[in-house]
XYZ file of N, CA and C in Angstrom:
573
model
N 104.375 115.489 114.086
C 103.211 116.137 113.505
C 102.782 117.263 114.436
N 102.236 118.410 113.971
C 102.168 119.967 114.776
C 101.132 120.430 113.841
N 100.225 120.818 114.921
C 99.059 121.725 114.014
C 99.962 122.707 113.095
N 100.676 123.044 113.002
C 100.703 124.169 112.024
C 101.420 123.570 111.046
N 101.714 121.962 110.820
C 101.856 121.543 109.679
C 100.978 120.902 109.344
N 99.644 120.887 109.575
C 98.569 120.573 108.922
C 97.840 121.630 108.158
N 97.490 120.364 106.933
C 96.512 121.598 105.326
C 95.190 120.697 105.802
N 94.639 121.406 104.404
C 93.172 120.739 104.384
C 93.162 119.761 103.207
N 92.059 119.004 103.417
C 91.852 118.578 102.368
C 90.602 118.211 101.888
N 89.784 117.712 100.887
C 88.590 117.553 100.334
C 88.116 116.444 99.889
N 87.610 115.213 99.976
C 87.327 114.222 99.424
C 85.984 114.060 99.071
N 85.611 113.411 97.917
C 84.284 112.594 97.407
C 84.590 111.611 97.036
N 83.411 110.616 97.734
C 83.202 109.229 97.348
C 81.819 108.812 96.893
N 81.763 107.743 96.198
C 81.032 106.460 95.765
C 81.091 105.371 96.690
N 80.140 104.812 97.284
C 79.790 103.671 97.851
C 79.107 102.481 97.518
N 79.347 101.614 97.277
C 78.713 100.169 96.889
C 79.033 98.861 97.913
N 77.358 99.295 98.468
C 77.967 97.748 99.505
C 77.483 96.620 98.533
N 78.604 95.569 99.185
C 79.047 94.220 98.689
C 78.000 93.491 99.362
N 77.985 93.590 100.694
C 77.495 92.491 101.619
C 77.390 93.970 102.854
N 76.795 92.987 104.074
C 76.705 93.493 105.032
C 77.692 94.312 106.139
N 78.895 93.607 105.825
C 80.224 93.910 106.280
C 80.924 94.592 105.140
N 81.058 94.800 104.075
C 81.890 94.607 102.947
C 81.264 95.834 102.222
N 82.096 97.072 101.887
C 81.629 98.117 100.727
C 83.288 98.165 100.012
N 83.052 98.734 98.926
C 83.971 99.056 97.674
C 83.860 100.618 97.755
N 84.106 101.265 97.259
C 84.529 102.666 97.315
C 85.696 103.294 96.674
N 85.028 104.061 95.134
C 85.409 105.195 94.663
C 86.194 106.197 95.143
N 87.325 106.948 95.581
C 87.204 108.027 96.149
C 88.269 108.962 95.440
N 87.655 110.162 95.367
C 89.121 111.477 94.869
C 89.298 112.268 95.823
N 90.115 112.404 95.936
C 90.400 113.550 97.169
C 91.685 114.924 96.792
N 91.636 115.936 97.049
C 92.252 117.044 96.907
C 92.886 117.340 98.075
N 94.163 117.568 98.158
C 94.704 118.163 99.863
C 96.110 119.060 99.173
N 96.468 119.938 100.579
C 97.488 120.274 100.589
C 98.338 119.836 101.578
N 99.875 119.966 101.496
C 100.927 118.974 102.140
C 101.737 120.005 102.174
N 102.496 120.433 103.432
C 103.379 121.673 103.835
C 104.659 120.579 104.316
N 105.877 120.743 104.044
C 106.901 120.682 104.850
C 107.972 121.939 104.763
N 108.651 121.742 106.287
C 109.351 122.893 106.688
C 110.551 122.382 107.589
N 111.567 122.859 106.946
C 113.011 122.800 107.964
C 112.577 123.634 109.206
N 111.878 124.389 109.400
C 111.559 125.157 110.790
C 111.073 124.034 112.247
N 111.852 124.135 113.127
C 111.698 123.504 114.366
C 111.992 122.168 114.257
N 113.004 121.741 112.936
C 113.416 120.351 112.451
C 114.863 120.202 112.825
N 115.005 119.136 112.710
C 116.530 118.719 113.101
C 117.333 119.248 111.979
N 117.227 119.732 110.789
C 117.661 120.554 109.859
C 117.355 121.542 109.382
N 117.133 122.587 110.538
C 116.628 123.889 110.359
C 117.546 124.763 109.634
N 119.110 124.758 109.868
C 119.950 125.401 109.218
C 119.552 125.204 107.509
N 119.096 124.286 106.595
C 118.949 124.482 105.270
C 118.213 125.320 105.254
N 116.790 125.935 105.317
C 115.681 126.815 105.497
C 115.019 126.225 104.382
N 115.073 124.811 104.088
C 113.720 124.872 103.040
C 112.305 124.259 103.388
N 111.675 125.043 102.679
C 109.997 124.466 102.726
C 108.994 124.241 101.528
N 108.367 123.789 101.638
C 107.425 123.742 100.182
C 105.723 123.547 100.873
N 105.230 123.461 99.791
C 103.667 123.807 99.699
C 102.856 122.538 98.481
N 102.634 121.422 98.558
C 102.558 120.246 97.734
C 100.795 120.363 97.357
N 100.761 120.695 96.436
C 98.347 120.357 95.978
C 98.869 118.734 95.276
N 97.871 117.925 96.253
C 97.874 117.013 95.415
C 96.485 116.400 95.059
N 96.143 115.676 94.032
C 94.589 115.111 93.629
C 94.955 113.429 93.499
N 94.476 112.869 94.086
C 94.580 111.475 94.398
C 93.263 111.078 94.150
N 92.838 110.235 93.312
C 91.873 109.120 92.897
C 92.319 107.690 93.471
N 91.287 106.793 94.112
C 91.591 105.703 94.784
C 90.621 104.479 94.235
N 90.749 103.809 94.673
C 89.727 102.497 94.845
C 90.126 101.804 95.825
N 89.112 101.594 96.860
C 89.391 101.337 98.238
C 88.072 100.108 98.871
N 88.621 98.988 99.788
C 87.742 97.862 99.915
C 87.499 98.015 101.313
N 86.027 98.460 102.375
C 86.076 98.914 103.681
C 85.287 97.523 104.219
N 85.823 96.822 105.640
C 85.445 96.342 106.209
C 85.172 95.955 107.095
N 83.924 96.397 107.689
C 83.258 96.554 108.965
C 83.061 95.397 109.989
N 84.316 95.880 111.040
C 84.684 94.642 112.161
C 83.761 94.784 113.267
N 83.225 95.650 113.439
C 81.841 96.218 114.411
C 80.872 96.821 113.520
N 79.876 95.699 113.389
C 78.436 96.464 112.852
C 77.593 96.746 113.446
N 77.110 98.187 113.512
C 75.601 97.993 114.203
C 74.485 96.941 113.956
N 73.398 97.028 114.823
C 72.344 96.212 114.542
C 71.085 96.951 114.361
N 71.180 98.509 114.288
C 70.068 99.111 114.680
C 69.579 99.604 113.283
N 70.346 99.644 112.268
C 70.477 100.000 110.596
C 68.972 99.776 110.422
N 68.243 98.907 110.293
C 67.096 98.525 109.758
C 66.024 98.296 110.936
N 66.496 98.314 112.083
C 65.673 98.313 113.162
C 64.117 99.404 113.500
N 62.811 98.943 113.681
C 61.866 99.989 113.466
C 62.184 100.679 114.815
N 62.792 99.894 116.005
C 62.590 101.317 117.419
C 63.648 101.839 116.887
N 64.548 101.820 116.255
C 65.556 102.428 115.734
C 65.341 103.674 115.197
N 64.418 103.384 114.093
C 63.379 104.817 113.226
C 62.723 105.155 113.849
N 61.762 104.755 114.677
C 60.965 105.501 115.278
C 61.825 106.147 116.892
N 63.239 105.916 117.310
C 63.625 106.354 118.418
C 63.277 106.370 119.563
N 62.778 105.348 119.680
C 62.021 104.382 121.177
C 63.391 104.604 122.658
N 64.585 104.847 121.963
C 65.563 104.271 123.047
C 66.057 105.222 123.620
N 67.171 105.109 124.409
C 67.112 106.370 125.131
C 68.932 106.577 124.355
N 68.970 107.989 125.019
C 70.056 108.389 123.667
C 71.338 107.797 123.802
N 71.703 107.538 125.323
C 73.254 107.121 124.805
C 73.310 105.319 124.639
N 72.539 104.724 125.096
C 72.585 103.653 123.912
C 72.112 103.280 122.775
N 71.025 104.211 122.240
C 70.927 104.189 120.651
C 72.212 105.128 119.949
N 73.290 105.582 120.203
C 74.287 105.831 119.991
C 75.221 104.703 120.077
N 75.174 104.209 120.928
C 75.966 102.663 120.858
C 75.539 101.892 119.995
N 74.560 101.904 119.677
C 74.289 100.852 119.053
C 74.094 101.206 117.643
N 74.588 102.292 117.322
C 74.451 102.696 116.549
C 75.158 103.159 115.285
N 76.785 102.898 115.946
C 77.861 102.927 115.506
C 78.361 101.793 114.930
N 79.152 101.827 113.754
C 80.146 100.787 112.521
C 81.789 101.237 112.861
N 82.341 100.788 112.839
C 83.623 100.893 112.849
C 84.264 100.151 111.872
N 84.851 100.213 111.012
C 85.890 99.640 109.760
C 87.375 99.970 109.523
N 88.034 98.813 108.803
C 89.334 99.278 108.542
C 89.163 99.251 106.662
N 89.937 100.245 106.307
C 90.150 100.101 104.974
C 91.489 100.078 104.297
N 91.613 99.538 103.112
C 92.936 99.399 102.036
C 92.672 99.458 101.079
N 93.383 99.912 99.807
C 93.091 99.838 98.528
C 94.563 100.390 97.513
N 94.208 100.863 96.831
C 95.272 101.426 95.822
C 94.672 102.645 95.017
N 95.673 103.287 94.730
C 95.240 104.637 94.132
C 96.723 105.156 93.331
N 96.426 106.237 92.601
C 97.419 107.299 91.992
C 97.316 108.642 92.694
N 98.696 109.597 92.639
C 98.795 110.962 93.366
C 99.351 111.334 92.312
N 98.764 112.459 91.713
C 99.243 114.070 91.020
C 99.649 114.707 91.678
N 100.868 115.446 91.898
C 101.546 116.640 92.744
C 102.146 117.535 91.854
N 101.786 119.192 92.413
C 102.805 119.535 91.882
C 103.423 120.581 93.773
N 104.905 120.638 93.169
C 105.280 121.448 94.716
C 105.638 123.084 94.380
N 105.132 123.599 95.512
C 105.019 125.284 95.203
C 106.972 125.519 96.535
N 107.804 125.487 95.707
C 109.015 125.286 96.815
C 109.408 126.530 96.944
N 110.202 126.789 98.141
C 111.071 128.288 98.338
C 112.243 128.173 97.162
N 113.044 129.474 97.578
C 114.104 129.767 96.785
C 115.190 128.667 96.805
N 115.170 128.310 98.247
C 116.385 127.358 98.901
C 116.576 126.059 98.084
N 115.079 125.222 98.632
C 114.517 124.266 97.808
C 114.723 124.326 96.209
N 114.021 125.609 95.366
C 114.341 125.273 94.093
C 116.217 125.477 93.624
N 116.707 125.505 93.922
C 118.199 125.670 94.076
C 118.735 124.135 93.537
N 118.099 123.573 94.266
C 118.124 122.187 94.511
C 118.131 121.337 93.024
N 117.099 122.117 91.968
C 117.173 121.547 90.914
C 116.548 119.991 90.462
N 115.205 119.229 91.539
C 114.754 118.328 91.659
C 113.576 118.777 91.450
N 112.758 117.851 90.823
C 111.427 117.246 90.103
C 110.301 118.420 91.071
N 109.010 119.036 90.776
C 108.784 120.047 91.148
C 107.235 119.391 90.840
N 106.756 118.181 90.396
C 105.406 117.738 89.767
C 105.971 116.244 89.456
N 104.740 115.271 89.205
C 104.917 114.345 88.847
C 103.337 113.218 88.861
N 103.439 112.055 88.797
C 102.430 111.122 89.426
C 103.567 109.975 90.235
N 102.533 109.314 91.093
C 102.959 108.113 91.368
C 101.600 107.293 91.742
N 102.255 106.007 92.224
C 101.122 105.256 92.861
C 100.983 105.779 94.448
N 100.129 105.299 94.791
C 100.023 105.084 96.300
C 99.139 104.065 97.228
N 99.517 103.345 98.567
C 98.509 102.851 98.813
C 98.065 103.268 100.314
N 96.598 103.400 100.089
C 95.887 103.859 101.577
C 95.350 102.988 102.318
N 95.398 103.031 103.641
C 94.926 102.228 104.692
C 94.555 103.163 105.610
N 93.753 102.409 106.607
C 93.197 103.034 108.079
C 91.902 102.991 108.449
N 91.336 103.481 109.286
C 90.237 102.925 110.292
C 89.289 104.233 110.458
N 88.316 103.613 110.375
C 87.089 105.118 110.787
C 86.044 104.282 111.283
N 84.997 105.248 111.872
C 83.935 105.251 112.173
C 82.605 105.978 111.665
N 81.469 105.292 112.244
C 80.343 106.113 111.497
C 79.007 105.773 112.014
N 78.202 106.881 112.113
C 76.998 106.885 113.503
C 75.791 107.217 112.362
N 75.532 106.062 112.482
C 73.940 106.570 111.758
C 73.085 107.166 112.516
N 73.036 108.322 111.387
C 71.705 109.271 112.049
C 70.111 109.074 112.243
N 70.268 109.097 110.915
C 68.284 108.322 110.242
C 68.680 107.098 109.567
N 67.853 105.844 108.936
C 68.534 105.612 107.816
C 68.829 105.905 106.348
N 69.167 107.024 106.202
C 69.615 107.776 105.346
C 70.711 108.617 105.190
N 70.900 108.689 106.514
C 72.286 109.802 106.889
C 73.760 109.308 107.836
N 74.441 109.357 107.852
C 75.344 108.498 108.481
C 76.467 110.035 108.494
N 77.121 110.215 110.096
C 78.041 111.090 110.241
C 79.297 110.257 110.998
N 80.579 110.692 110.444
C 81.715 109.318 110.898
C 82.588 110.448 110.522
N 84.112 109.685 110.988
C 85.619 110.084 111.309
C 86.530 109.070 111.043
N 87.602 109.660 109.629
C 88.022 108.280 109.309
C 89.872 108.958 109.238
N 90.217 107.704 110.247
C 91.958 108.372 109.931
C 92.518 107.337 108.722
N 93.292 107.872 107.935
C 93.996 107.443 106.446
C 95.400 107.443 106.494
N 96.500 106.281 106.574
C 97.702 106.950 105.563
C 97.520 106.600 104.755
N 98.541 107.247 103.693
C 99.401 106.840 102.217
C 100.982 106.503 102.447
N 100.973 105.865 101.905
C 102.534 105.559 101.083
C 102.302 105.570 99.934
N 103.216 106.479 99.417
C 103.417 106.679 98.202
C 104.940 106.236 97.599
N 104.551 106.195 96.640
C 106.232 105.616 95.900
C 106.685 105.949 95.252
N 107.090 107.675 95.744
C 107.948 108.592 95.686
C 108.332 108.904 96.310
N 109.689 109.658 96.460
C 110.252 110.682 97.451
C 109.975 112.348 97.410
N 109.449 112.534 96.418
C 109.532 114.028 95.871
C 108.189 114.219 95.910
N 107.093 114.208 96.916
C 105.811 114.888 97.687
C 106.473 116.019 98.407
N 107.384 116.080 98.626
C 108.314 117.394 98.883
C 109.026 118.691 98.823
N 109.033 117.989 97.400
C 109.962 118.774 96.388
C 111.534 118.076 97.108
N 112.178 117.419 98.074
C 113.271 117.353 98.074
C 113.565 115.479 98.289
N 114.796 115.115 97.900
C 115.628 113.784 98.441
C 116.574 113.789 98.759
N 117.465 113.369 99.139
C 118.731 112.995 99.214
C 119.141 111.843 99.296
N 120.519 111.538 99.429
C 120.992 110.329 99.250
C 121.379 109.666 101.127
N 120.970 110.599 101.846
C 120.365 109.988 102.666
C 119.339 109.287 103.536
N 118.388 109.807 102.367
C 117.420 109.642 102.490
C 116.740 107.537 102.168
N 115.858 107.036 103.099
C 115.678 105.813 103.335
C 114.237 105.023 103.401
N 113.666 106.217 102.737
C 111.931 105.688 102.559
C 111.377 106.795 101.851
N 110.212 106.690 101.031
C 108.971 107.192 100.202
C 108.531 108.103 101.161
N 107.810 108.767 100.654
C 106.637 109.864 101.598
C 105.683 109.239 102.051
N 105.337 109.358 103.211
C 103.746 108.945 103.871
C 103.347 110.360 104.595
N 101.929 110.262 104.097
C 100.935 111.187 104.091
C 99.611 110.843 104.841
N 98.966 111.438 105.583
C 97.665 111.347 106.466
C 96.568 111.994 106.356
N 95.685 111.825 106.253
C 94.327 112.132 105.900
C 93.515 112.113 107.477
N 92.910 113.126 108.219
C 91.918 112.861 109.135
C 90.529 113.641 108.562
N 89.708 112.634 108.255
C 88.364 113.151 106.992
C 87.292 112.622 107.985
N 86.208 113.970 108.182
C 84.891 114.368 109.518
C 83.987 113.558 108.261
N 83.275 112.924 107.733
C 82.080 112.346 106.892
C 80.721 112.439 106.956
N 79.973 112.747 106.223
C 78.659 112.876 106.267
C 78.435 111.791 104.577
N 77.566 110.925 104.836
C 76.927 110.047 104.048
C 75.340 109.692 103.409
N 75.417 110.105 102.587
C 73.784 110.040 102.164
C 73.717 108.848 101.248
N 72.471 107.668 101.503
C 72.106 107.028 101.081
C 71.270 106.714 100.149
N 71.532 106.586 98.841
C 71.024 106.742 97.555
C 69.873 105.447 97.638
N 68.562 105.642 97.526
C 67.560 104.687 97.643
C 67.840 103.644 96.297
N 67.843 102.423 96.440
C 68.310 101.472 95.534
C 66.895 100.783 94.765
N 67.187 100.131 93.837
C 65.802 99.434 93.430
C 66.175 97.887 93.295
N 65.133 96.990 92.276
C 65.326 95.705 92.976
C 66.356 94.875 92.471
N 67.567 95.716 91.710
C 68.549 94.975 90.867
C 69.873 95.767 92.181
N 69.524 96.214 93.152
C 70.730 96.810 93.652
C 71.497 98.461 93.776
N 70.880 99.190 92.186
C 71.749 99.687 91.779
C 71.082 101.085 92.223
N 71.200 102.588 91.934
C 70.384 103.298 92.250
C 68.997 103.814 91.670
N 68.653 104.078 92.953
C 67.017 104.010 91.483
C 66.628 105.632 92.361
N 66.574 106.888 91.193
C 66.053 108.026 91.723
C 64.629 108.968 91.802
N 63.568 107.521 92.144
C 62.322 108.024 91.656
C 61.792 108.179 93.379
């Protein structure tokens, strides 16, 4: 992995906590996916492509370090001093779930030569670990690393028959979280 094969990408989510440890989560996300024979052990082919993909998920997060300061009043009112109301202030979780990927691949000349699948869907499943620092209780800013496996080969545009595994794909997503005030059934209430 090399900064200059990293794209961007875009995600929105839905949150529904379960329990105290335990949220469910909505999420779509938009990215782009570059590969390149350049500085590869098969640089002589020269191909590369350019992959947009839109992935919708449903994902189960669960928080192995919870803060305690969430509902705490020196908490709101900021009684403490800063770098341990930062400690204490932090969630850490791992997540998994299942989802679908739309692709289509924008390939060179080389690549389309090739005469292989250029768009498609598949499944995929995501895992990985983030964090997240409540600000107020209302605001929460976190860093969450993601793969995929997907169960395809052609996030690429290319396969071969030497080829010996699916595409896996990575997500590193900066988060900002706003907390929708709830009413007394749970659900959101916007008054």
């Amino acid at each position: 992995m090399t900064y200059l094969q990293t794209r961007f990408n875009v995600s929105g989510s839905f949150k529904y906590r379960m329990a105290r440890t335990a949220n469910i989560r909505l999420n779509m996300s938009y990215a782009m996916l570059n590969a390149t024979d350049v500085r590869g052990s098969n640089e002589g082919r020269e191909m590369q492509s350019t992959t947009s993909i839109f992935e919708p998920s449903i994902l189960g997060e669960y928080y192995f370090i919870k803060n305690r300061a969430e509902m705490s009043y020196l908490f709101i009112k900021g009684k403490r001093r800063f770098f341990t109301q930062i400690l204490r202030s932090l969630d850490f979780y791992a997540f998994a779930g299942i989802g679908g990927v739309a692709y289509t691949v924008n390939a060179n000349d080389v690549l389309l030569e090739r005469d292989l699948p250029t768009d498609g869907l598949s499944l995929v499943i995501p895992g990985g670990i983030g964090a997240t620092l409540i600000y107020n209780p209302n605001i929460n800013f976190g860093v969450e690393l993601g793969g995929r496996y997907a169960f395809t080969d052609y996030l690429d545009g290319y396969t071969s028959q030497f080829s010996k595994a699916n595409d896996v794909y990575y997500f590193l997503n900066f988060t900002v979280t706003y907390k929708l005030k709830t009413g007394p059934h749970g659900w959101p209430s916007f008054r």
